[in-house]
Amino acid sequence: MRVIVSGIPGVGKSTVIDLVSQRSDYSVKNFGTIMFETARTMYQINNRDEMRKLDIKAQIELQRNAAIELGKMDNIIIDTHMSIKSPSGYLPGLPEWVLKELNISSYFLIEADPDKILTHRLNDPTRIRDNDTEKDIKEHQEINRYYAVAYSVYSGATVNFIYNPENHPEEAAENILRRL
């Protein structure tokens, strides 16, 4: 079985996924890391955040290659994004050709209060983030909901919205574990 756990940058997704992985027999595969390994060679980029700035054609090619690789694995949690905010607009993180390769059984969308996400982003020196406002963050979370429902219609997989309370990621992890 393959499930997707998603959320916008700074929502605490990686922390929640790590907790779920520790308490289950699922291994975690990061879609963006698989894309980056290819992009680093093909496009000579230095960090994952630069992928969002590649032209759309390049991003699509990277998505397709990662989906093929992940589609061969089983019993995994795929850490990815429902949408990618690019200079050209929102790009689907899981377009049709990706969904077809992955054959997902459930989508989990982790959400948090926009002000908490903004604070987390501002205090994270390891990433190069866009200068989003709370309003931008709220919009991105809403867009992700729309994408999650659309993906479900195409794939027949369930959609779960998981609230990640500040300083209590174990609550979000337990909510996911109950639904796996």
PDB file of C-alpha atoms in Angstrom, residues 88-150:
ATOM      1  CA  SER A  88       4.006  30.847 -12.827  1.00  0.00           C
ATOM      2  CA  GLY A  89       1.300  29.855 -10.330  1.00  0.00           C
ATOM      3  CA  TYR A  90       0.366  26.688  -8.481  1.00  0.00           C
ATOM      4  CA  LEU A  91       1.629  23.520 -10.122  1.00  0.00           C
ATOM      5  CA  PRO A  92      -0.057  20.213  -9.243  1.00  0.00           C
ATOM      6  CA  GLY A  93       2.246  18.101  -7.124  1.00  0.00           C
ATOM      7  CA  LEU A  94       0.470  14.952  -8.290  1.00  0.00           C
ATOM      8  CA  PRO A  95      -0.680  15.340 -11.893  1.00  0.00           C
ATOM      9  CA  GLU A  96      -2.472  12.515 -13.689  1.00  0.00           C
ATOM     10  CA  TRP A  97       0.685  10.760 -14.904  1.00  0.00           C
ATOM     11  CA  VAL A  98       2.078  10.740 -11.344  1.00  0.00           C
ATOM     12  CA  LEU A  99      -1.146   9.417  -9.815  1.00  0.00           C
ATOM     13  CA  LYS A 100      -1.306   6.651 -12.408  1.00  0.00           C
ATOM     14  CA  GLU A 101       2.200   5.445 -11.483  1.00  0.00           C
ATOM     15  CA  LEU A 102       1.671   5.687  -7.712  1.00  0.00           C
ATOM     16  CA  ASN A 103      -1.746   4.017  -7.242  1.00  0.00           C
ATOM     17  CA  ILE A 104      -2.382   5.733  -3.892  1.00  0.00           C
ATOM     18  CA  SER A 105      -4.831   4.344  -1.310  1.00  0.00           C
ATOM     19  CA  SER A 106      -5.060   7.401   1.007  1.00  0.00           C
ATOM     20  CA  TYR A 107      -4.099  11.060   1.100  1.00  0.00           C
ATOM     21  CA  PHE A 108      -3.308  12.763   4.392  1.00  0.00           C
ATOM     22  CA  LEU A 109      -3.101  16.550   4.321  1.00  0.00           C
ATOM     23  CA  ILE A 110      -1.444  18.040   7.399  1.00  0.00           C
ATOM     24  CA  GLU A 111      -2.580  21.549   8.282  1.00  0.00           C
ATOM     25  CA  ALA A 112      -1.782  24.081  10.997  1.00  0.00           C
ATOM     26  CA  ASP A 113      -2.545  27.674  11.896  1.00  0.00           C
ATOM     27  CA  PRO A 114      -0.988  30.044   9.328  1.00  0.00           C
ATOM     28  CA  ASP A 115       0.691  32.183  11.998  1.00  0.00           C
ATOM     29  CA  LYS A 116       2.432  29.100  13.450  1.00  0.00           C
ATOM     30  CA  ILE A 117       3.607  28.037   9.987  1.00  0.00           C
ATOM     31  CA  LEU A 118       4.982  31.509   9.298  1.00  0.00           C
ATOM     32  CA  THR A 119       6.863  31.526  12.607  1.00  0.00           C
ATOM     33  CA  HIS A 120       8.330  28.099  11.872  1.00  0.00           C
ATOM     34  CA  ARG A 121       9.467  29.188   8.410  1.00  0.00           C
ATOM     35  CA  LEU A 122      11.099  32.341   9.738  1.00  0.00           C
ATOM     36  CA  ASN A 123      13.037  30.301  12.308  1.00  0.00           C
ATOM     37  CA  ASP A 124      14.237  27.622   9.863  1.00  0.00           C
ATOM     38  CA  PRO A 125      17.704  28.544   8.572  1.00  0.00           C
ATOM     39  CA  THR A 126      18.040  25.284   6.608  1.00  0.00           C
ATOM     40  CA  ARG A 127      15.671  26.287   3.787  1.00  0.00           C
ATOM     41  CA  ILE A 128      15.317  29.188   1.356  1.00  0.00           C
ATOM     42  CA  ARG A 129      11.648  30.144   1.654  1.00  0.00           C
ATOM     43  CA  ASP A 130       9.487  32.600  -0.250  1.00  0.00           C
ATOM     44  CA  ASN A 131       8.467  35.736   1.629  1.00  0.00           C
ATOM     45  CA  ASP A 132       4.887  34.617   2.218  1.00  0.00           C
ATOM     46  CA  THR A 133       2.399  36.318   4.510  1.00  0.00           C
ATOM     47  CA  GLU A 134      -0.168  34.567   6.705  1.00  0.00           C
ATOM     48  CA  LYS A 135      -2.710  35.284   3.962  1.00  0.00           C
ATOM     49  CA  ASP A 136      -0.465  33.548   1.378  1.00  0.00           C
ATOM     50  CA  ILE A 137      -0.059  30.550   3.687  1.00  0.00           C
ATOM     51  CA  LYS A 138      -3.826  30.322   4.242  1.00  0.00           C
ATOM     52  CA  GLU A 139      -4.385  30.441   0.479  1.00  0.00           C
ATOM     53  CA  HIS A 140      -1.806  27.705  -0.140  1.00  0.00           C
ATOM     54  CA  GLN A 141      -3.459  25.424   2.445  1.00  0.00           C
ATOM     55  CA  GLU A 142      -6.829  26.021   0.768  1.00  0.00           C
ATOM     56  CA  ILE A 143      -5.381  25.264  -2.665  1.00  0.00           C
ATOM     57  CA  ASN A 144      -3.964  22.006  -1.271  1.00  0.00           C
ATOM     58  CA  ARG A 145      -7.436  20.985  -0.104  1.00  0.00           C
ATOM     59  CA  TYR A 146      -8.808  21.522  -3.608  1.00  0.00           C
ATOM     60  CA  TYR A 147      -5.994  19.491  -5.118  1.00  0.00           C
ATOM     61  CA  ALA A 148      -6.419  16.653  -2.577  1.00  0.00           C
ATOM     62  CA  VAL A 149     -10.109  16.302  -3.391  1.00  0.00           C
ATOM     63  CA  ALA A 150      -9.419  16.399  -7.131  1.00  0.00           C
TER      64      ALA A 150
END
